[in-house]
Tab-separated table of C-alpha atoms and ligand atoms in Angstrom:
chain	number	residue	atom	x	y	z
A	1	MET	CA	-10.854	-23.594	2.268
A	2	SER	CA	-7.371	-22.486	1.501
A	3	ALA	CA	-3.868	-23.067	2.862
A	4	ASN	CA	-3.546	-24.231	-0.713
A	5	PHE	CA	-1.190	-21.491	-1.705
A	6	THR	CA	1.967	-22.030	-3.686
A	7	LEU	CA	4.867	-19.614	-3.441
A	8	PHE	CA	6.457	-18.834	-6.765
A	9	CYS	CA	9.594	-16.909	-7.681
A	10	SER	CA	8.863	-14.826	-10.756
A	11	GLN	CA	12.585	-14.310	-11.320
A	12	CYS	CA	13.847	-17.908	-11.523
A	13	HIS	CA	10.367	-19.483	-11.940
A	14	TYR	CA	10.813	-21.905	-9.051
A	15	SER	CA	7.626	-23.104	-7.332
A	16	PHE	CA	7.731	-24.246	-3.724
A	17	PRO	CA	5.596	-27.227	-2.646
A	18	PRO	CA	1.948	-26.183	-1.996
A	19	GLY	CA	1.425	-24.852	1.529
A	20	LYS	CA	5.144	-24.410	2.186
A	21	PHE	CA	6.013	-20.985	3.564
A	22	VAL	CA	9.354	-19.323	2.895
A	23	TYR	CA	10.079	-15.612	3.008
A	24	VAL	CA	12.163	-15.155	-0.161
A	25	CYS	CA	13.565	-17.356	-2.915
A	26	PRO	CA	16.849	-18.696	-1.471
A	27	GLN	CA	18.339	-19.019	-4.938
A	28	CYS	CA	17.674	-15.454	-6.066
A	29	SER	CA	18.062	-13.675	-2.729
A	30	HIS	CA	21.515	-15.193	-2.495
A	31	LYS	CA	22.697	-12.626	-5.028
A	32	ASN	CA	21.433	-9.674	-3.015
A	33	THR	CA	23.856	-6.901	-2.195
A	34	THR	CA	23.369	-3.618	-0.382
A	35	ASN	CA	23.452	-1.553	-3.574
A	36	THR	CA	20.618	-3.127	-5.520
A	37	PRO	CA	16.918	-3.720	-4.810
A	38	PRO	CA	16.428	-7.221	-3.386
A	39	HIS	CA	15.876	-10.172	-5.708
A	40	GLY	CA	13.685	-13.152	-4.895
A	41	VAL	CA	10.477	-11.578	-3.548
A	42	LEU	CA	7.865	-14.312	-3.888
A	43	LYS	CA	4.407	-14.319	-5.407
A	44	THR	CA	1.588	-16.382	-3.866
A	45	LEU	CA	-0.442	-18.458	-6.304
A	46	TYR	CA	-3.610	-20.513	-5.884
A	47	PRO	CA	-5.184	-23.425	-7.812
A	48	TYR	CA	-7.251	-21.130	-10.007
A	49	GLU	CA	-8.679	-23.857	-12.239
A	50	GLU	CA	-9.853	-25.887	-9.215
A	51	ILE	CA	-11.510	-22.809	-7.736
A	52	LYS	CA	-13.316	-22.140	-11.019
A	53	GLU	CA	-14.477	-25.749	-11.097
A	54	LYS	CA	-15.618	-25.617	-7.447
A	55	TYR	CA	-17.980	-22.714	-8.128
A	56	LYS	CA	-18.945	-23.706	-11.652
A	57	GLY	CA	-22.383	-22.501	-12.652
A	58	ALA	CA	-22.580	-19.832	-9.936
A	59	PRO	CA	-21.453	-16.194	-10.205
A	60	LEU	CA	-17.824	-16.616	-9.223
A	61	PHE	CA	-17.095	-13.297	-7.564
A	62	THR	CA	-20.230	-13.545	-5.416
A	63	GLN	CA	-19.122	-16.994	-4.261
A	64	LEU	CA	-15.598	-15.841	-3.484
A	65	LYS	CA	-16.956	-12.920	-1.488
A	66	LYS	CA	-19.394	-15.167	0.364
A	67	ASN	CA	-16.434	-17.297	1.382
A	68	GLN	CA	-14.602	-14.133	2.494
A	69	PHE	CA	-12.023	-14.665	-0.270
A	70	LEU	CA	-10.478	-17.577	1.673
A	71	ASP	CA	-10.070	-19.449	-1.624
A	72	ILE	CA	-7.478	-16.885	-2.657
A	73	LEU	CA	-5.889	-16.080	0.692
A	74	PRO	CA	-3.173	-18.109	2.446
A	75	ILE	CA	-5.209	-18.709	5.615
A	76	GLU	CA	-7.841	-21.261	6.538
A	77	LYS	CA	-10.324	-19.425	8.731
A	78	ALA	CA	-11.767	-15.927	8.538
A	79	GLU	CA	-11.801	-15.801	12.365
A	80	SER	CA	-7.995	-15.812	12.309
A	81	MET	CA	-8.223	-12.219	11.033
A	82	GLY	CA	-9.256	-11.082	14.512
A	83	PRO	CA	-11.866	-8.597	15.690
A	84	LEU	CA	-10.821	-5.322	14.001
A	85	LYS	CA	-12.523	-4.165	10.822
A	86	VAL	CA	-9.754	-3.884	8.281
A	87	GLY	CA	-10.601	-2.895	4.719
A	88	GLN	CA	-14.183	-2.319	3.568
A	89	THR	CA	-13.118	1.303	3.398
A	90	PRO	CA	-15.329	3.889	1.686
A	91	LEU	CA	-15.161	4.561	-2.030
A	92	TYR	CA	-16.383	8.084	-2.698
A	93	THR	CA	-17.244	9.929	-5.879
A	94	PHE	CA	-15.882	13.468	-5.874
A	95	LYS	CA	-15.474	16.130	-8.523
A	96	THR	CA	-12.589	18.369	-9.396
A	97	GLU	CA	-12.178	21.163	-11.896
A	98	LYS	CA	-9.836	21.190	-14.857
A	99	GLU	CA	-7.978	24.345	-15.812
A	100	ASN	CA	-10.512	24.931	-18.597
A	101	GLY	CA	-13.356	24.825	-16.079
A	102	GLU	CA	-14.535	21.356	-17.039
A	103	ILE	CA	-15.850	19.371	-14.045
A	104	ILE	CA	-14.320	15.920	-13.764
A	105	PRO	CA	-15.652	13.203	-11.459
A	106	PHE	CA	-13.215	10.807	-9.807
A	107	TYR	CA	-13.345	8.025	-7.259
A	108	LEU	CA	-11.415	8.162	-4.036
A	109	LYS	CA	-10.820	4.999	-2.033
A	110	ASP	CA	-10.066	6.151	1.481
A	111	ASP	CA	-7.861	3.627	3.237
A	112	SER	CA	-7.000	6.021	6.043
A	113	GLN	CA	-10.248	4.665	7.535
A	114	ASN	CA	-8.458	1.505	8.636
A	115	PRO	CA	-8.000	0.856	12.384
A	116	THR	CA	-4.506	2.375	12.613
A	117	PHE	CA	-5.288	4.937	9.894
A	118	SER	CA	-3.280	3.436	7.062
A	119	PHE	CA	-3.481	0.965	4.195
A	120	LYS	CA	-0.775	-1.110	5.923
A	121	ASP	CA	-3.400	-2.689	8.168
A	122	ARG	CA	-4.400	-4.908	5.258
A	123	ALA	CA	-0.934	-6.491	5.264
A	124	SER	CA	-0.570	-6.572	9.053
A	125	GLN	CA	-3.912	-8.285	9.469
A	126	LEU	CA	-3.136	-11.109	7.058
A	127	VAL	CA	0.365	-11.659	8.452
A	128	SER	CA	-1.084	-11.700	11.964
A	129	ALA	CA	-3.803	-14.177	10.905
A	130	TYR	CA	-1.280	-16.520	9.334
A	131	ALA	CA	0.951	-16.362	12.426
A	132	ARG	CA	-2.081	-17.169	14.585
A	133	GLU	CA	-2.878	-20.241	12.508
A	134	GLN	CA	0.743	-21.356	12.833
A	135	ASP	CA	0.691	-20.804	16.632
A	136	ILE	CA	3.365	-18.123	16.463
A	137	ASP	CA	2.667	-15.472	19.091
A	138	THR	CA	5.373	-12.906	18.315
A	139	ILE	CA	5.721	-10.868	15.139
A	140	VAL	CA	8.674	-8.641	14.364
A	141	ALA	CA	8.944	-5.856	11.805
A	142	ALA	CA	11.530	-3.324	10.781
A	143	SER	CA	9.785	-0.069	10.075
A	144	THR	CA	10.172	3.653	9.769
A	145	GLY	CA	6.593	4.347	10.752
A	146	ASN	CA	3.249	3.185	9.369
A	147	ALA	CA	4.020	-0.532	8.986
A	148	GLY	CA	5.251	-0.671	12.582
A	149	SER	CA	2.329	1.217	14.076
A	150	SER	CA	-0.055	-0.869	11.995
A	151	LEU	CA	1.448	-4.158	13.145
A	152	ALA	CA	1.414	-2.918	16.746
A	153	GLY	CA	-2.305	-2.124	16.561
A	154	ILE	CA	-3.323	-5.330	14.843
A	155	CYS	CA	-1.236	-7.449	17.262
A	156	ALA	CA	-2.844	-5.665	20.216
A	157	SER	CA	-6.254	-6.768	18.943
A	158	GLN	CA	-5.021	-10.318	18.386
A	159	LYS	CA	-3.215	-10.683	21.738
A	160	GLN	CA	0.058	-11.191	19.906
A	161	ARG	CA	3.393	-9.652	20.807
A	162	ALA	CA	4.811	-7.137	18.340
A	163	ILE	CA	8.488	-6.169	18.251
A	164	ILE	CA	9.084	-3.110	16.099
A	165	ILE	CA	12.667	-2.330	15.137
A	166	VAL	CA	13.150	1.294	14.101
A	167	PRO	CA	16.125	3.537	13.352
A	168	LYS	CA	16.897	5.705	16.390
A	169	THR	CA	16.206	8.762	14.244
A	170	ALA	CA	12.506	7.830	13.929
A	171	PRO	CA	10.511	10.869	15.090
A	172	PRO	CA	8.805	10.429	18.483
A	173	ALA	CA	5.371	10.987	16.910
A	174	LYS	CA	5.842	7.796	14.915
A	175	LEU	CA	6.748	5.856	18.030
A	176	LEU	CA	3.728	7.059	19.926
A	177	GLN	CA	1.229	4.711	18.274
A	178	ILE	CA	3.637	1.771	18.642
A	179	ILE	CA	4.000	2.384	22.356
A	180	MET	CA	0.316	3.129	22.955
A	181	TYR	CA	-0.624	-0.202	21.355
A	182	GLY	CA	1.679	-1.922	23.815
A	183	ALA	CA	4.230	-3.160	21.289
A	184	THR	CA	7.940	-3.259	22.058
A	185	PRO	CA	9.875	-0.608	20.150
A	186	VAL	CA	13.555	-1.397	19.578
A	187	LEU	CA	15.539	1.678	18.575
A	188	VAL	CA	18.733	0.842	16.754
A	189	ASP	CA	21.796	2.940	16.247
A	190	GLY	CA	21.619	2.731	12.463
A	191	ASN	CA	19.370	3.274	9.447
A	192	TYR	CA	16.337	1.356	8.143
A	193	ASP	CA	18.565	-1.228	6.428
A	194	ALA	CA	20.288	-1.974	9.734
A	195	ALA	CA	16.874	-2.353	11.397
A	196	PHE	CA	15.805	-4.632	8.546
A	197	ASP	CA	18.872	-6.863	8.879
A	198	LEU	CA	18.469	-7.123	12.652
A	199	SER	CA	14.832	-8.135	12.219
A	200	LEU	CA	15.909	-10.979	9.919
A	201	GLU	CA	18.459	-12.210	12.440
A	202	ALA	CA	15.866	-12.001	15.218
A	203	THR	CA	13.462	-14.010	13.074
A	204	ARG	CA	16.046	-16.769	12.701
A	205	TYR	CA	17.206	-16.691	16.317
A	206	PHE	CA	13.913	-16.359	18.213
A	207	GLY	CA	11.576	-18.034	15.703
A	208	TRP	CA	9.395	-14.903	15.537
A	209	PHE	CA	7.290	-14.283	12.454
A	210	ASN	CA	8.567	-11.450	10.250
A	211	ARG	CA	6.236	-8.891	8.690
A	212	ASN	CA	8.802	-6.864	6.754
A	213	THR	CA	7.409	-5.251	3.657
A	214	GLY	CA	8.830	-6.742	0.480
A	215	TYR	CA	10.156	-9.716	2.443
A	216	ASN	CA	7.127	-11.554	3.779
A	217	PRO	CA	5.146	-12.459	0.618
A	218	PHE	CA	1.865	-12.283	2.525
A	219	THR	CA	2.171	-8.504	2.889
A	220	ILE	CA	1.318	-8.382	-0.832
A	221	GLU	CA	-1.550	-10.838	-0.326
A	222	GLY	CA	-3.016	-8.668	2.420
A	223	LYS	CA	-2.751	-5.559	0.309
A	224	LYS	CA	-4.424	-7.142	-2.708
A	225	THR	CA	-7.823	-7.173	-1.004
A	226	VAL	CA	-8.281	-3.533	-2.009
A	227	ALA	CA	-8.635	-4.698	-5.631
A	228	PHE	CA	-11.522	-6.992	-4.671
A	229	GLU	CA	-13.237	-4.139	-2.859
A	230	ILE	CA	-12.833	-1.726	-5.775
A	231	PHE	CA	-14.302	-4.316	-8.133
A	232	ASP	CA	-17.163	-4.959	-5.719
A	233	GLN	CA	-17.905	-1.322	-4.889
A	234	LEU	CA	-17.969	-0.358	-8.575
A	235	LYS	CA	-20.286	-3.305	-9.260
A	236	GLY	CA	-17.909	-5.119	-11.547
A	237	LYS	CA	-16.710	-2.114	-13.536
A	238	LEU	CA	-13.096	-1.023	-13.472
A	239	PRO	CA	-11.913	2.560	-13.069
A	240	SER	CA	-10.406	4.009	-16.253
A	241	ARG	CA	-7.150	4.425	-14.337
A	242	ILE	CA	-5.999	3.774	-10.770
A	243	PHE	CA	-3.504	6.268	-9.327
A	244	VAL	CA	-1.238	4.888	-6.606
A	245	SER	CA	1.654	6.479	-4.684
A	246	VAL	CA	4.776	4.348	-4.955
A	247	GLY	CA	7.786	3.977	-2.672
A	248	ASP	CA	8.861	0.355	-2.150
A	249	GLY	CA	6.349	-0.898	-4.715
A	250	VAL	CA	4.523	-3.255	-2.374
A	251	ILE	CA	1.132	-1.504	-2.374
A	252	ILE	CA	1.020	-1.214	-6.158
A	253	SER	CA	2.086	-4.866	-6.480
A	254	GLY	CA	-0.691	-5.788	-4.064
A	255	ILE	CA	-3.269	-4.026	-6.229
A	256	TYR	CA	-1.910	-5.669	-9.371
A	257	LYS	CA	-1.910	-9.054	-7.647
A	258	GLY	CA	-5.547	-8.688	-6.577
A	259	PHE	CA	-6.663	-7.868	-10.112
A	260	GLU	CA	-4.399	-10.578	-11.521
A	261	ASP	CA	-6.110	-13.163	-9.296
A	262	LEU	CA	-9.454	-11.984	-10.703
A	263	LEU	CA	-8.036	-12.228	-14.216
A	264	GLN	CA	-6.762	-15.782	-13.588
A	265	LEU	CA	-10.212	-16.735	-12.370
A	266	GLY	CA	-11.913	-15.190	-15.387
A	267	VAL	CA	-13.801	-12.694	-13.189
A	268	ILE	CA	-12.313	-9.832	-15.225
A	269	LYS	CA	-11.285	-9.999	-18.859
A	270	LYS	CA	-8.619	-7.318	-18.815
A	271	MET	CA	-6.448	-5.566	-16.257
A	272	PRO	CA	-7.078	-1.956	-15.266
A	273	VAL	CA	-4.487	0.684	-16.153
A	274	ILE	CA	-2.544	1.412	-12.990
A	275	VAL	CA	-0.506	4.596	-12.697
A	276	ALA	CA	2.524	4.600	-10.394
A	277	VAL	CA	3.107	8.053	-8.917
A	278	GLN	CA	6.464	8.978	-7.415
A	279	SER	CA	7.991	12.180	-6.096
A	280	SER	CA	10.745	13.704	-8.216
A	281	LYS	CA	12.807	13.513	-5.033
A	282	SER	CA	12.223	9.767	-4.683
A	283	ASP	CA	11.822	8.315	-8.167
A	284	ASN	CA	14.161	5.322	-8.003
A	285	LEU	CA	11.490	2.932	-9.212
A	286	LEU	CA	10.224	4.811	-12.259
A	287	ARG	CA	13.652	6.120	-13.250
A	288	ASN	CA	15.012	2.567	-13.411
A	289	MET	CA	12.181	1.042	-15.440
A	290	GLN	CA	14.384	0.482	-18.504
A	291	ASN	CA	17.790	0.202	-16.809
A	292	ASP	CA	19.753	-3.031	-16.633
A	293	ALA	CA	21.936	-1.756	-13.807
A	294	PHE	CA	20.015	-0.062	-11.001
A	295	GLU	CA	21.061	3.529	-10.502
A	296	MET	CA	20.131	4.867	-7.066
A	297	ARG	CA	19.691	8.547	-6.240
A	298	PRO	CA	19.240	9.207	-2.515
A	299	ALA	CA	15.585	9.977	-1.780
A	300	THR	CA	14.898	13.340	-0.155
A	301	THR	CA	11.153	13.808	-0.595
A	302	LEU	CA	9.137	15.281	2.258
A	303	ALA	CA	6.556	12.532	1.656
A	304	ASP	CA	8.409	10.252	3.987
A	305	SER	CA	6.401	7.044	3.621
A	306	ILE	CA	7.412	6.920	-0.058
A	307	SER	CA	10.980	8.117	0.452
A	308	VAL	CA	12.926	5.077	-0.713
A	309	ASP	CA	16.467	4.532	-2.003
A	310	TYR	CA	16.198	0.879	-3.038
A	311	PRO	CA	12.556	-0.121	-3.577
A	312	ARG	CA	12.119	-3.442	-1.758
A	313	ASN	CA	9.730	-4.756	-4.389
A	314	PHE	CA	11.335	-3.178	-7.439
A	315	PHE	CA	11.589	-6.223	-9.697
A	316	MET	CA	8.036	-7.453	-9.178
A	317	THR	CA	6.581	-3.958	-9.596
A	318	ARG	CA	8.537	-3.368	-12.792
A	319	LYS	CA	7.313	-6.652	-14.178
A	320	PHE	CA	3.683	-5.871	-13.313
A	321	LEU	CA	3.925	-2.414	-14.897
A	322	GLN	CA	5.514	-3.827	-18.041
A	323	THR	CA	3.222	-6.840	-18.381
A	324	TYR	CA	0.001	-4.899	-17.884
A	325	LYS	CA	1.069	-1.658	-19.587
A	326	GLY	CA	0.998	0.416	-16.435
A	327	GLU	CA	1.988	4.048	-16.506
A	328	GLY	CA	4.222	6.289	-14.416
A	329	ILE	CA	3.963	9.928	-13.375
A	330	ILE	CA	6.536	11.915	-11.445
A	331	VAL	CA	5.320	14.856	-9.364
A	332	SER	CA	7.205	17.489	-7.409
A	333	ASP	CA	6.969	17.821	-3.639
A	334	GLU	CA	5.209	21.158	-4.202
A	335	GLU	CA	2.580	19.409	-6.307
A	336	ILE	CA	2.150	16.819	-3.536
A	337	MET	CA	1.540	19.481	-0.900
A	338	GLN	CA	-0.853	21.358	-3.200
A	339	ALA	CA	-2.757	18.129	-3.851
A	340	ALA	CA	-2.949	17.377	-0.109
A	341	SER	CA	-4.354	20.824	0.477
A	342	LEU	CA	-6.836	20.650	-2.406
A	343	LEU	CA	-7.996	17.181	-1.355
A	344	ALA	CA	-8.595	18.322	2.214
A	345	ARG	CA	-10.413	21.520	1.192
A	346	GLU	CA	-12.522	20.012	-1.568
A	347	THR	CA	-13.367	16.597	-0.168
A	348	GLY	CA	-12.837	16.599	3.590
A	349	ILE	CA	-10.177	13.884	3.307
A	350	PHE	CA	-6.935	14.843	5.049
A	351	ALA	CA	-4.224	12.628	3.568
A	352	GLU	CA	-0.589	12.393	4.558
A	353	PRO	CA	1.872	13.662	1.906
A	354	ALA	CA	2.837	10.144	0.788
A	355	SER	CA	-0.817	9.453	0.200
A	356	ALA	CA	-1.581	12.788	-1.494
A	357	ALA	CA	1.081	11.990	-4.105
A	358	ALA	CA	-1.499	9.785	-5.858
A	359	MET	CA	-3.878	12.750	-6.057
A	360	ALA	CA	-1.046	14.940	-7.344
A	361	GLY	CA	-0.436	12.390	-10.095
A	362	PHE	CA	-4.108	12.381	-11.027
A	363	LEU	CA	-4.249	16.200	-11.172
A	364	LYS	CA	-1.129	16.329	-13.308
A	365	PHE	CA	-2.555	13.761	-15.691
A	366	LEU	CA	-5.814	15.708	-15.838
A	367	HIS	CA	-4.207	19.061	-16.531
A	368	LYS	CA	-2.080	17.637	-19.292
A	369	GLY	CA	-5.407	17.390	-21.056
A	370	ASN	CA	-5.238	13.714	-21.914
A	371	TYR	CA	-8.266	12.732	-19.888
A	372	ASP	CA	-11.120	11.756	-22.130
A	373	GLU	CA	-12.367	8.646	-20.419
A	374	ASN	CA	-16.048	7.937	-20.090
A	375	PHE	CA	-15.597	6.203	-16.752
A	376	PRO	CA	-13.942	7.947	-13.782
A	377	ALA	CA	-10.409	7.297	-12.576
A	378	LEU	CA	-9.715	6.195	-9.019
A	379	VAL	CA	-7.245	7.700	-6.575
A	380	LEU	CA	-6.101	5.532	-3.691
A	381	SER	CA	-5.560	7.356	-0.420
A	382	THR	CA	-3.335	5.272	1.806
A	383	GLY	CA	-2.828	7.140	5.060
A	384	SER	CA	-4.276	9.810	7.318
A	385	GLY	CA	-2.829	13.309	7.386
A	386	LEU	CA	-2.614	13.066	11.150
A	387	LYS	CA	0.140	10.474	10.669
A	388	ASP	CA	2.580	13.173	9.600
A	389	ILE	CA	1.678	16.676	10.735
A	390	GLN	CA	5.188	18.132	10.750
A	391	THR	CA	5.391	18.475	6.958
A	392	PRO	CA	2.134	20.407	6.385
A	393	LEU	CA	2.745	22.450	9.544
A	394	LYS	CA	5.846	23.896	7.905
A	395	LYS	CA	3.753	25.052	4.961
A	396	ILE	CA	0.864	26.797	6.683
A	397	ASN	CA	0.568	30.077	8.542
A	398	LEU	CA	-1.392	30.012	11.770
A	399	PRO	CA	-3.518	33.166	12.199
A	400	GLN	CA	-2.635	35.796	14.774
A	401	PRO	CA	-4.889	35.764	17.849
A	402	ILE	CA	-7.583	38.441	18.070
A	403	LYS	CA	-9.282	40.085	21.033
A	404	PRO	CA	-12.362	38.031	21.999
A	405	ASN	CA	-14.915	40.651	20.948
A	406	ILE	CA	-17.265	40.974	17.983
A	407	ASP	CA	-15.544	44.069	16.557
A	408	ALA	CA	-12.231	42.305	16.304
A	409	LEU	CA	-13.992	39.332	14.689
A	410	LYS	CA	-15.814	41.656	12.244
A	411	THR	CA	-12.527	43.211	11.203
A	412	MET	CA	-11.029	39.786	10.685
A	413	VAL	CA	-13.980	38.507	8.640
A	414	GLU	CA	-13.990	41.666	6.472
A	415	LYS	CA	-10.290	41.283	5.852
A	416	ALA	CA	-10.709	37.610	4.935
A	417	GLU	CA	-13.474	38.466	2.465
A	418	GLN	CA	-11.425	41.069	0.634
B	501	ZN	ZN1	14.165	-17.304	-7.537
């Protein structure tokens, strides 16, 4: 059983007492200003040596899985996760064609199959479970879309109250899920940062639990479970590369953290190569990899879930990428839309633009000709295309109506075949 987590600040190396929950390192977050990514995001550690000892002599991963990974999660009971099936998403093998005609297989992990159609359910579920174990019945989040709708859905299933603070400019489509799930949307006259700050004040004032991405360390812990599933579904092998879309850097950190836990436990001997993919119109994370002073360029990508000025988990992501020799690829918005279209036509998976960025990164890597691996790469798809229909709608032409008779249809089919 767990609740034996220890929060650790990888910036100042301070460890909190085991089992003590804090959102961010008070020491490091003290220095935060509005024109730099936040310092002091915490990492959750577990007594790895004790866990190894506990399962000594038995296949470790099998034991961890049997115990529903509670040894390396910050909750005590699996029931706290509630009734919805989060994770256990399909991992498909597809094929795509290189420019030279060579057929290349790749894996696609489809996380749009989660209850609210996005990867964010992994984080919402764990945060909700922890709140339940602490007898906190209200969870607040600042969001521009998927995190809010995800929390709303998970809280509905857990009979918890969700307060979602969004900028007033949030498109109505994004509010629809939040309202349908019965959460309370709070529209603020300000941007995402203003919503974020208000959520922190509300957390202090009302004693609500806060799910903000890159603020609550357990969002990373929830997201890491995808690494366990990949390892399990590929029967202990690792993909040659894992392509991940990056905005705030919390999903990629989650994947790194999951594999790092397995590394600490000796389940894997080396880390997979993870490739961070950003849009050229929102590349603040990759562009600042080597910089001492963070230089922000306002994000304008159409892939709105990865449109980020100051990545909330910049410092941890940079450290992961540097420590484990991760890679970075920048793609254009055009390449993202082409990848979304190709993915949908060739595989039947309709991904939102922010999610298709990972596929765009994989295709770019492939066409550069430097793909000679003997084991396929994996592309992570993080959200359904139905989450953001406005962007692709602008790029497609709807056909003109025809008369409902066979001659008109024949003409149309002949024309299409030309
Ligand atoms: Zn610190």
